[in-house]
mmCIF file of C-alpha atoms and ligand atoms in Angstrom:
data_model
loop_
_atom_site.group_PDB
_atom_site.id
_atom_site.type_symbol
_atom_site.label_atom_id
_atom_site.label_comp_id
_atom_site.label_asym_id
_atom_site.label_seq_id
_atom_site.Cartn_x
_atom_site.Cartn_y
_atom_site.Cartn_z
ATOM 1 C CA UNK A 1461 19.290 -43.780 -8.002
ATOM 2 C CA UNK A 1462 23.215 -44.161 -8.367
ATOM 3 C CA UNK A 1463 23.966 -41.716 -5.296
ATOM 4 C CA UNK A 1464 26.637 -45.012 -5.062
ATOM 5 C CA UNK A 1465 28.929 -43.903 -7.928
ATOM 6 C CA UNK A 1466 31.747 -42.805 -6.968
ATOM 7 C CA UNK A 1467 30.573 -41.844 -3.649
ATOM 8 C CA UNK A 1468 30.327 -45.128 -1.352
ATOM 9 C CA UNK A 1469 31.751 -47.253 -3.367
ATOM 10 C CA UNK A 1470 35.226 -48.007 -1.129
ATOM 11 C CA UNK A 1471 37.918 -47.802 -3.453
ATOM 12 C CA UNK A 1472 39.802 -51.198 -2.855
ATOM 13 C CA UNK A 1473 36.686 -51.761 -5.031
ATOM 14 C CA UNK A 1474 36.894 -49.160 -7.819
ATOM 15 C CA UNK A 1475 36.477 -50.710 -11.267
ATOM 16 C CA UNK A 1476 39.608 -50.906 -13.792
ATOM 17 C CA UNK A 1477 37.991 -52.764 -16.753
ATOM 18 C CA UNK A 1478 36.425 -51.850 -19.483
ATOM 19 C CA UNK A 1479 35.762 -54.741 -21.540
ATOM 20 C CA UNK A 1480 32.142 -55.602 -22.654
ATOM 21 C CA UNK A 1481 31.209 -58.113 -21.717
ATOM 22 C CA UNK A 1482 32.781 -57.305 -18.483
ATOM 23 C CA UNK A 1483 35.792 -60.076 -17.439
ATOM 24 C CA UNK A 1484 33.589 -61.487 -14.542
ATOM 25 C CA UNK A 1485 30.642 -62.444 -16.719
ATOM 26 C CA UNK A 1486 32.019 -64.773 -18.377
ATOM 27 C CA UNK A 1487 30.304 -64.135 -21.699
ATOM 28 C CA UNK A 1488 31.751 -64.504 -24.983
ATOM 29 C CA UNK A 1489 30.280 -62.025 -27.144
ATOM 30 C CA UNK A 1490 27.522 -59.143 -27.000
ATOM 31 C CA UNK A 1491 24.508 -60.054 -30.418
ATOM 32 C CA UNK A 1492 22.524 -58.184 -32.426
ATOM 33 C CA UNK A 1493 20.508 -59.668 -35.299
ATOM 34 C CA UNK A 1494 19.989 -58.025 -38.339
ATOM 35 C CA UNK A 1495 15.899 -56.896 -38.844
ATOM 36 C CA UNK A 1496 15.710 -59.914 -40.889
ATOM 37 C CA UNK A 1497 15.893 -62.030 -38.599
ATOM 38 C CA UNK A 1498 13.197 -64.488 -36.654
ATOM 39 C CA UNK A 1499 13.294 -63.735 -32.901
ATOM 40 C CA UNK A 1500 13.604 -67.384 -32.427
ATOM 41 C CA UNK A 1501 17.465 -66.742 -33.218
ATOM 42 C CA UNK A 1502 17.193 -65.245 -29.913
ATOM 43 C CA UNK A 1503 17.570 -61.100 -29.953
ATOM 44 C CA UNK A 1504 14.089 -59.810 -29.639
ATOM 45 C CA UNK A 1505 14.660 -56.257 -30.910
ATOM 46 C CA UNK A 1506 17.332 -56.460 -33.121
ATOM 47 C CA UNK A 1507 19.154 -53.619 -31.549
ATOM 48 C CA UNK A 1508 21.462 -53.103 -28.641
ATOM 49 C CA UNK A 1509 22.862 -50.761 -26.277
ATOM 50 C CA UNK A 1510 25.223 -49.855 -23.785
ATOM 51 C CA UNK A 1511 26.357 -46.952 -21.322
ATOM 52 C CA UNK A 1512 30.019 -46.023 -20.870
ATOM 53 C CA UNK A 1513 30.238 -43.389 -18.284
ATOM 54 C CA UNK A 1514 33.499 -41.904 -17.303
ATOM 55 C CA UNK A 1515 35.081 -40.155 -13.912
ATOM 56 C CA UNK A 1516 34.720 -36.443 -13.998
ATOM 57 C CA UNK A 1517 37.949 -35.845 -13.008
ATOM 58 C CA UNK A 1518 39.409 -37.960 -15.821
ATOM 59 C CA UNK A 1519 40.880 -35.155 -18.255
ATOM 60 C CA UNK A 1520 42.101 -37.523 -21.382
ATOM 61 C CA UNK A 1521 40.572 -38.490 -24.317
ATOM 62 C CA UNK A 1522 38.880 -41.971 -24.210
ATOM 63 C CA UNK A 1523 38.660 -44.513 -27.344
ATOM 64 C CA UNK A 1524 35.679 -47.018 -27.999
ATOM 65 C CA UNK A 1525 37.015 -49.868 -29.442
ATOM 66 C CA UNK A 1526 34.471 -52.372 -31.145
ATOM 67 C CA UNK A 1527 35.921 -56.175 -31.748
ATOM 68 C CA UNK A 1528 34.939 -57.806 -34.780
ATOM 69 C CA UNK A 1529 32.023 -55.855 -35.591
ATOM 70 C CA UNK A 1530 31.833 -56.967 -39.510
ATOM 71 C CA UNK A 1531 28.839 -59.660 -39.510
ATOM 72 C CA UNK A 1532 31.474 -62.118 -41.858
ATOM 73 C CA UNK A 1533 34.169 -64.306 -41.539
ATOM 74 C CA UNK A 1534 35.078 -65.556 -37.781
ATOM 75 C CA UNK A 1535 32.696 -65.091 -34.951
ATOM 76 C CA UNK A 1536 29.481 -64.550 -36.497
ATOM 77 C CA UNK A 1537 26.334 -66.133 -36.638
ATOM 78 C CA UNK A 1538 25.236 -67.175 -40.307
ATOM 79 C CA UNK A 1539 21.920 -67.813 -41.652
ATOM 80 C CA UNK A 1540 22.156 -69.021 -44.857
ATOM 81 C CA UNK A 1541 24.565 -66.329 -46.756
ATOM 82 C CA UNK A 1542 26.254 -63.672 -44.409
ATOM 83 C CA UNK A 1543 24.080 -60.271 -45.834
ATOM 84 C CA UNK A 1544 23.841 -58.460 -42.699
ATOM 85 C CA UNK A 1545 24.559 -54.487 -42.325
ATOM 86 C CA UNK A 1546 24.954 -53.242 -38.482
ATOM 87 C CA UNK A 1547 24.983 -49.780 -37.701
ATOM 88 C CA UNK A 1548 27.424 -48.328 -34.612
ATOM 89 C CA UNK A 1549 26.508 -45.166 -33.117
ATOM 90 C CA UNK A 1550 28.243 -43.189 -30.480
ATOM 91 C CA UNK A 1551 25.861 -40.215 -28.914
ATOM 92 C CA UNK A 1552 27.566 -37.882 -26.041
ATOM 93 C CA UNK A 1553 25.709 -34.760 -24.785
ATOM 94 C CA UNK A 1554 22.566 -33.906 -23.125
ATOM 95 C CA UNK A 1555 19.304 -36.663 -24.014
ATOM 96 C CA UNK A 1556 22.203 -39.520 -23.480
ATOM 97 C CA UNK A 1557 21.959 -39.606 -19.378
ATOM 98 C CA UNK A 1558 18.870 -42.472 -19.184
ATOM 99 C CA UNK A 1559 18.825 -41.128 -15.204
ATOM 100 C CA UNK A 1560 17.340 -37.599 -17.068
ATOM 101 C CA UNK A 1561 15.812 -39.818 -20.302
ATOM 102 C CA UNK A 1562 14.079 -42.935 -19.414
ATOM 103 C CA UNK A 1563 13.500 -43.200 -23.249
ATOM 104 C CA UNK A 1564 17.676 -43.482 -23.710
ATOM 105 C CA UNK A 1565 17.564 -46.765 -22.309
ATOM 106 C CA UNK A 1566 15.619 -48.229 -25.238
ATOM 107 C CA UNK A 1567 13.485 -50.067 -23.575
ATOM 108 C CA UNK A 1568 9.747 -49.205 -24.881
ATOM 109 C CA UNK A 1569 8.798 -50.317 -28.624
ATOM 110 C CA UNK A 1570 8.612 -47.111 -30.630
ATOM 111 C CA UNK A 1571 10.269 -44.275 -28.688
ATOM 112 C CA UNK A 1572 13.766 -42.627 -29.624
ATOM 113 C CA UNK A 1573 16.429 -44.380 -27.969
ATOM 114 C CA UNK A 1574 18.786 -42.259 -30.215
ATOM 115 C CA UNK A 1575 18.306 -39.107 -27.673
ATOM 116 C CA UNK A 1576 21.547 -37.255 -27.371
ATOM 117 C CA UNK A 1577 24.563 -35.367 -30.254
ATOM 118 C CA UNK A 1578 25.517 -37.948 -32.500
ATOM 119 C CA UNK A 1579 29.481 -37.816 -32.547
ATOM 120 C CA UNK A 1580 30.131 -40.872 -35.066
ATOM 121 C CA UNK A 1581 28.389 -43.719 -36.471
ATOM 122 C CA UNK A 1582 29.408 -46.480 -39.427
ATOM 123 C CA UNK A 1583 27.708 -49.268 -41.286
ATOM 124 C CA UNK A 1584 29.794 -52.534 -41.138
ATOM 125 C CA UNK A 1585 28.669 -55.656 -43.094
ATOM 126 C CA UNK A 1586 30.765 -58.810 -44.201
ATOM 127 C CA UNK A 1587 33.980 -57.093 -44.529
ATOM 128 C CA UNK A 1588 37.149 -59.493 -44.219
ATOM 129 C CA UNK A 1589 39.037 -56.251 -43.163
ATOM 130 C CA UNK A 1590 37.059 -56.069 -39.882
ATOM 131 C CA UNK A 1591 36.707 -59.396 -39.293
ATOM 132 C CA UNK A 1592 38.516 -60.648 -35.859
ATOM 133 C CA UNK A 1593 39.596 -57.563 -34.570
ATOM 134 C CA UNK A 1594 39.182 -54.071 -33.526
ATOM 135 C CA UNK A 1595 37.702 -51.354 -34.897
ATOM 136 C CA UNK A 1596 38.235 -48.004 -32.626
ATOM 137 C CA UNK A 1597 35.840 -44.888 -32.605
ATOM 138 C CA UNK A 1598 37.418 -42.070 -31.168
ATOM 139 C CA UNK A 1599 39.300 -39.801 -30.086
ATOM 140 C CA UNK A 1600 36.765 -38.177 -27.744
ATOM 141 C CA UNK A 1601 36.570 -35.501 -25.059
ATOM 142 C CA UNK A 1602 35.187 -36.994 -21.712
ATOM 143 C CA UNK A 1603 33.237 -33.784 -21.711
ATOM 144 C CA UNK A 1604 31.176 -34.631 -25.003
ATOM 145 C CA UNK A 1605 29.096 -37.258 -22.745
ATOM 146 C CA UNK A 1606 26.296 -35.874 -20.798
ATOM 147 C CA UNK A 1607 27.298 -34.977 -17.473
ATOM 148 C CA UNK A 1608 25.569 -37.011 -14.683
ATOM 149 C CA UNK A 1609 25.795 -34.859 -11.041
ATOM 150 C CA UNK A 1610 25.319 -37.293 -9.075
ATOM 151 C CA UNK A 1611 27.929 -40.320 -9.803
ATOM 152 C CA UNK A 1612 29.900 -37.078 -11.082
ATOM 153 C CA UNK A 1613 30.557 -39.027 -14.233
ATOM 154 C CA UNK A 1614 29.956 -38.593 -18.278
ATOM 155 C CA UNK A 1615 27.729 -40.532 -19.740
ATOM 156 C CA UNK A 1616 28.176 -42.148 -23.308
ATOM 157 C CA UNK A 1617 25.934 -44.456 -25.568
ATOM 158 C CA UNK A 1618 26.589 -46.566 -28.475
ATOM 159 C CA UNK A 1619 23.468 -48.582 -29.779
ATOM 160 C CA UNK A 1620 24.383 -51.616 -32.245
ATOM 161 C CA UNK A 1621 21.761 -52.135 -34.573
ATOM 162 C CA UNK A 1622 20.627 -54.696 -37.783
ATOM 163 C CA UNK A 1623 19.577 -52.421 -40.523
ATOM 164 C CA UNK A 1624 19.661 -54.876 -43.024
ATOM 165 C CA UNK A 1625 20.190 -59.203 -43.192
ATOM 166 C CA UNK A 1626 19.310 -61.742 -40.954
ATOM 167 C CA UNK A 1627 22.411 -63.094 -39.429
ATOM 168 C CA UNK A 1628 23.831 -62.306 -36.272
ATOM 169 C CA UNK A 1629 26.518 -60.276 -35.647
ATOM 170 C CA UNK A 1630 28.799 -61.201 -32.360
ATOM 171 C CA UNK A 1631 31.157 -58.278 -31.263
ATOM 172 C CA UNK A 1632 32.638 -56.875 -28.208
ATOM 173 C CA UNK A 1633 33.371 -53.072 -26.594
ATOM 174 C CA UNK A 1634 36.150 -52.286 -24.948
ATOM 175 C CA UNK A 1635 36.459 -48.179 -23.524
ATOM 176 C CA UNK A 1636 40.016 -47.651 -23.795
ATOM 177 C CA UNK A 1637 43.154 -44.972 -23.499
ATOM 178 C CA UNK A 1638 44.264 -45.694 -26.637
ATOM 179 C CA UNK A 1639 43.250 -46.106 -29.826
ATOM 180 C CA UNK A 1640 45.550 -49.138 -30.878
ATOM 181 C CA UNK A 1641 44.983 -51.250 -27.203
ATOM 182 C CA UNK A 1642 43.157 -52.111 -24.708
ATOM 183 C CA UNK A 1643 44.363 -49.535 -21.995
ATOM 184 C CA UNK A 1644 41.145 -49.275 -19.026
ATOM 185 C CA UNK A 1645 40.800 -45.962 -17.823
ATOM 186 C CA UNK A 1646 40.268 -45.828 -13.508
ATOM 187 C CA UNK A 1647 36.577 -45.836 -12.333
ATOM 188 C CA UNK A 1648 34.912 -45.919 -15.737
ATOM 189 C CA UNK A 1649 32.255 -48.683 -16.053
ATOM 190 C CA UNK A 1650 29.535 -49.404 -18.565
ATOM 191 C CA UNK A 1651 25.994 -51.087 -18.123
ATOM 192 C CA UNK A 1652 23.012 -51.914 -20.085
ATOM 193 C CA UNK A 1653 19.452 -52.264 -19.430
ATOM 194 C CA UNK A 1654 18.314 -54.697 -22.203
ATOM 195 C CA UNK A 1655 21.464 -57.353 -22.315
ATOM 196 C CA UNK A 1656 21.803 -59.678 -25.364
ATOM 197 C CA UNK A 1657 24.721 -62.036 -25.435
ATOM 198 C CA UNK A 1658 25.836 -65.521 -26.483
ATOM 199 C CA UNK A 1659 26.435 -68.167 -24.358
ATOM 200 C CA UNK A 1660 30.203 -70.467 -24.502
ATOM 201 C CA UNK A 1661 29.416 -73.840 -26.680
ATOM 202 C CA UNK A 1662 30.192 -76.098 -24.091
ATOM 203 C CA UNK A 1663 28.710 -77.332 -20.822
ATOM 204 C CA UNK A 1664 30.557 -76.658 -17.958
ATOM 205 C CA UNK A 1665 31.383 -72.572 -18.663
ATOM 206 C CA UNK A 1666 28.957 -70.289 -16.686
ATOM 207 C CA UNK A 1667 27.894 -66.741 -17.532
ATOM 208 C CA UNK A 1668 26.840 -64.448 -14.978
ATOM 209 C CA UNK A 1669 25.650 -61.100 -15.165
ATOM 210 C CA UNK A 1670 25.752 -58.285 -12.448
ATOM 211 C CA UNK A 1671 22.657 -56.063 -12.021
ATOM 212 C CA UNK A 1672 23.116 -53.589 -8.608
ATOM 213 C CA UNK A 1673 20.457 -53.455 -5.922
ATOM 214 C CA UNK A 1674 20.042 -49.544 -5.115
ATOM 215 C CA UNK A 1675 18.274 -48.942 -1.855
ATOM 216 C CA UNK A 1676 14.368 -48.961 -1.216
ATOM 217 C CA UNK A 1677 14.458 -52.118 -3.680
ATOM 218 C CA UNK A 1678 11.948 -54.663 -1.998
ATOM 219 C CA UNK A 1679 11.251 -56.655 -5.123
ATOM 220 C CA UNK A 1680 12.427 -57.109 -8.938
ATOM 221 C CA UNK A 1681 10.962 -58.652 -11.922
ATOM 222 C CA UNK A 1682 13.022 -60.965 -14.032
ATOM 223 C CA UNK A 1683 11.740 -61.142 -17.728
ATOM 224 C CA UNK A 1684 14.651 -63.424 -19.446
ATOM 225 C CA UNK A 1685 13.690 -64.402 -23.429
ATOM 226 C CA UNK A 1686 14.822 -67.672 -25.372
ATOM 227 C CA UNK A 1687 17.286 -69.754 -22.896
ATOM 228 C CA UNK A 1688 15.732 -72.393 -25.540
ATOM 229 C CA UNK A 1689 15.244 -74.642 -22.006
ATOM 230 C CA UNK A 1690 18.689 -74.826 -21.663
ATOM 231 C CA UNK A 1691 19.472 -75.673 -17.808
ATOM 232 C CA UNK A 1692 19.189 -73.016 -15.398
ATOM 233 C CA UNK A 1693 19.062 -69.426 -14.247
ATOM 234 C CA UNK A 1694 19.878 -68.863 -10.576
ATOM 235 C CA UNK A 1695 20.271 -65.688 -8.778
ATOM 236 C CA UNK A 1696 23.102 -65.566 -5.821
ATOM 237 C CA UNK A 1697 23.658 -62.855 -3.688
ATOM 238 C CA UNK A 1698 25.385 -62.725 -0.404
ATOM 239 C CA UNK A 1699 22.045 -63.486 1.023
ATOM 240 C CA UNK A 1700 21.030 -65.505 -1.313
ATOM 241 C CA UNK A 1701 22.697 -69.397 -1.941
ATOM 242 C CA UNK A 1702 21.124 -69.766 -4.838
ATOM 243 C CA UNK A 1703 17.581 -69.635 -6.242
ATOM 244 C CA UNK A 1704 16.491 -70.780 -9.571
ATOM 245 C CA UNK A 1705 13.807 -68.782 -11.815
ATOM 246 C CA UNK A 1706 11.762 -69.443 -14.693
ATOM 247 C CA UNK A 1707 13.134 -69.814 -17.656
ATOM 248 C CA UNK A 1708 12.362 -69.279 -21.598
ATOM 249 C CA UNK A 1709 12.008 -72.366 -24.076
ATOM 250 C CA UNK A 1710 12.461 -70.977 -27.517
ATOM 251 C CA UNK A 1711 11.044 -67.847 -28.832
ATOM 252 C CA UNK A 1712 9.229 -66.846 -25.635
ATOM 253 C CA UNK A 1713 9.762 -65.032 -22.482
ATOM 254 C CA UNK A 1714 9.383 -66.167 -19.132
ATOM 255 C CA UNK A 1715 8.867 -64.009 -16.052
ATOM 256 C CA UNK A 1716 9.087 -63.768 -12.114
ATOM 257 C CA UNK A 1717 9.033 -61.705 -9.069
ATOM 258 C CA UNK A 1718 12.203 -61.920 -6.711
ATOM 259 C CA UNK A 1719 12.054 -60.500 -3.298
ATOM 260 C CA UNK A 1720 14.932 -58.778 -2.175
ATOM 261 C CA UNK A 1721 15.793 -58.717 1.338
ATOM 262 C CA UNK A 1722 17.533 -55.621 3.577
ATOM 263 C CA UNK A 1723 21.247 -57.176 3.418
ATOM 264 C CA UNK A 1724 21.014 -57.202 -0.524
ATOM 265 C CA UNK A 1725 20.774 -53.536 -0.946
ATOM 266 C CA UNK A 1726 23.461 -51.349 -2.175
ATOM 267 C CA UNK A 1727 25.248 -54.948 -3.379
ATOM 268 C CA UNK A 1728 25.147 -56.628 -6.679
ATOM 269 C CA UNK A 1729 23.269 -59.744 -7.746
ATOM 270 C CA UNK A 1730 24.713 -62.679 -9.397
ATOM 271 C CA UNK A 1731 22.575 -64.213 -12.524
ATOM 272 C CA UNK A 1732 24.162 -67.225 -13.105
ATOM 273 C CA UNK A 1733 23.609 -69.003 -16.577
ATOM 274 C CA UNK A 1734 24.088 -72.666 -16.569
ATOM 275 C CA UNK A 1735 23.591 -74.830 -19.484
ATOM 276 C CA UNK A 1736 22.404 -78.226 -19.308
ATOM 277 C CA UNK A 1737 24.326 -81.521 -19.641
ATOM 278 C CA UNK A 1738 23.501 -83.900 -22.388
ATOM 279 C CA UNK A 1739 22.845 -82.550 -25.480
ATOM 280 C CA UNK A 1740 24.779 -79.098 -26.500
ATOM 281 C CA UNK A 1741 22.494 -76.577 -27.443
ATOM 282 C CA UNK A 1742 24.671 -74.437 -29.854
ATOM 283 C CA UNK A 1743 24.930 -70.931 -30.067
ATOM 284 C CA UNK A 1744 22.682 -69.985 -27.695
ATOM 285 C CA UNK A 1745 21.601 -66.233 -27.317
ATOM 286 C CA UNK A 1746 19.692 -65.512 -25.001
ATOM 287 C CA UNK A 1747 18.174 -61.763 -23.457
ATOM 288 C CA UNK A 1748 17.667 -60.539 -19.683
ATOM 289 C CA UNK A 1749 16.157 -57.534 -18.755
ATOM 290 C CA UNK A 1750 14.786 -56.402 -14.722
ATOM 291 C CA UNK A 1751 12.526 -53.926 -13.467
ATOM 292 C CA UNK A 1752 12.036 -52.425 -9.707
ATOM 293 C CA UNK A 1753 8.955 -52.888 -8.013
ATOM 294 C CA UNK A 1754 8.164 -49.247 -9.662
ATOM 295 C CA UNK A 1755 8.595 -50.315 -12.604
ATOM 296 C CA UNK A 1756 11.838 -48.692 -13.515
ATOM 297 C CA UNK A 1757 14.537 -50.743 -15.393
ATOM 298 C CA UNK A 1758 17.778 -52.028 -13.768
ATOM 299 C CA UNK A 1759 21.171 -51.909 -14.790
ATOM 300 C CA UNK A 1760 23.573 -54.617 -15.515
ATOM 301 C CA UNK A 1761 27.201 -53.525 -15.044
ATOM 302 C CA UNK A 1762 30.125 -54.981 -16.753
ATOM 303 C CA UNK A 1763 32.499 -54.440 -13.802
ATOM 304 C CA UNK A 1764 29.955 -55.285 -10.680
ATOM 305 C CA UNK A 1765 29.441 -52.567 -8.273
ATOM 306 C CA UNK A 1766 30.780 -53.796 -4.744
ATOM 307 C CA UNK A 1767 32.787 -56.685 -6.376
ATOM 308 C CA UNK A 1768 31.173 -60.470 -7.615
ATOM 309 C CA UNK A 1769 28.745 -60.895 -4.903
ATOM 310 C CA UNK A 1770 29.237 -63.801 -2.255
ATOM 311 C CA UNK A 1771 26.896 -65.695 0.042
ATOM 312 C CA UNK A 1772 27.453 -65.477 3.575
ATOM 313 C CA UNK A 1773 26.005 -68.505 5.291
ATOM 314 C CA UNK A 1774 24.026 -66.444 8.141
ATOM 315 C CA UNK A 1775 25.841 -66.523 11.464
ATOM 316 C CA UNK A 1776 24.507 -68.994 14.486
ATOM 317 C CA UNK A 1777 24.499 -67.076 17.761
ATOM 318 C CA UNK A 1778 25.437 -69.957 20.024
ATOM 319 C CA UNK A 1779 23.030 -69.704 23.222
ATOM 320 C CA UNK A 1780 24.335 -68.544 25.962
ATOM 321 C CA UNK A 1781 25.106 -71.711 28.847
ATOM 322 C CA UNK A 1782 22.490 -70.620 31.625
ATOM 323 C CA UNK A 1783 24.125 -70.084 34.886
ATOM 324 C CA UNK A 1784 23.367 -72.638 37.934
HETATM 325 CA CA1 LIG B 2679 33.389 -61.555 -38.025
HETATM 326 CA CA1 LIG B 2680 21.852 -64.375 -44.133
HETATM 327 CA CA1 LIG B 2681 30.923 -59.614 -35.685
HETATM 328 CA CA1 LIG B 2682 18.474 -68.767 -27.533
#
């Protein structure tokens, strides 16, 4: 897995953006519920994660910038009276790498997703002072991460989660430079396995999100949890036009098995998220996660690897005229 990093990818298509969610997805905000919460609000766990990993041969220190992540004020979900606590945590060092620690992803109920140093972490609750805008953790080394060999890269984690409360808390990452702006740093990325986010409030805005097809994938399993039957999911790829899947009605998850042909490997898919016309279903969060045909989970990246995939209408070889 990920020989890619680094290593194939050509560089015309080398990622320079570090905002999560990532600037192609479309996707307003990242959620996390506090434990409070009914799963019919739409995050299932009530926690969240993501990967940052970053170049070996970058030498500066790197920021993680967190907007809006009071659950108060702008942005935020309410139930009732905003009482919700989230805790952000960033972990570097070895147990972080979820190539080396399939528990890192956080995936299975009950294991420790917290695997790795713990470098910082802070509670944040309805607080007007970090309401609509940024807090940053940081400064960090590049070498605190946990080294991954093969896409020569540190690895980084911060996990989101709802201690206390049941409202939910909308906030975005953004792996920066600096401390005081958004500055990307060259062939950094970040991915998830287990992606809750919120949906735009209107009709015609589309969210898509990017997981990457690694060779010797024949077939993935889509598990996607509380699209409260709002429209459609379809998966595009540059071999694929456009195929719908099943999709979750509220508080439940609905699966399927998509094949995956030759042509898609070592390419992104595109999940497209497309509400449905009529009556706006607001505030809609919704969670995706895959799984390979071993069973192992799939990442979504923020900044696609390969670029946005695009169908290519297959080619017609024109028969040749027979000769007389
Ligand atoms: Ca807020
Ligand atoms: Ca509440
Ligand atoms: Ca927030
Ligand atoms: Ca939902």
């Amino acid at each position: 897995m990920f020989s890619f990093f680094l290593l194939t990818v050509p560089s015309v298509y080398r990622v320079y953006s570090q905002s999560v969610p990532g600037k192609d997805e479309n996707i307003p905000f990242l959620v996390t519920f506090g434990k409070e919460s009914k799963t019919s609000w739409g995050d299932d766990d009530h926690f969240q994660i993501f990967f940052f990993s970053i170049p070996r041969d970058f030498k500066e220190q790197i920021y993680i910038r967190i907007f809006d992540p009071d659950t108060g004020g702008e942005n935020d979900e309410i139930q009732g009276e905003f009482n919700t606590s989230c805790l952000f945590s960033v972990y570097g060092g070895e147990g972080v790498d979820p190539d080396k620690n399939e528990d890192s992803k956080g995936l299975l109920q009950g294991v420790n997703f917290k695997k790795g140093n713990l470098l910082v972490s802070k509670i944040f609750a309805s607080e007007s002072r970090y309401d609509n805008t940024y807090y940053t953790f940081g400064p960090f080394n590049p070498t605190e991460g946990d080294l991954n060999e093969k896409w020569n890269a540190y690895i980084f984690k911060i996990v989101c989660e709802g201690i206390t409360g049941d409202d939910g808390n909308l906030y975005k990452y953004f792996l920066s430079r600096k401390s005081s702006t958004d500055l990307p740093i060259e062939g950094a990325n970040s991915f998830t396995y287990d992606y809750t986010f919120r949906m735009w409030n209107d009709f015609k805005s589309v969210a898509h999100i990017y997981p990457y097809i690694d060779t010797g994938i024949v077939s993935i399993k889509q598990r996607n949890f509380d699209w409260d039957d709002d429209g459609t999911i379809i998966v595009v790829s540059k071999y694929k036009q456009g195929i719908s899947v099943p999709i979750s009605k509220d508080d439940e998850w609905a699966e399927s098995k998509i094949l995956i042909e030759p042509p898609e490997e070592g390419s992104s898919l595109d999940f497209q998220f497309h509400k449905k016309e009529g009556t706006l279903i607001k505030n809609n969060n919704v969670v995706m996660t895959l799984q390979n045909q071993r069973g192992e989970a799939l990442e979504f990246f923020s900044s696609p690897i390969g670029g946005v995939p695009v169908y290519q209408a297959k080619i017609v070889v024109r028969p040749l005229t027979p000769k007389k």
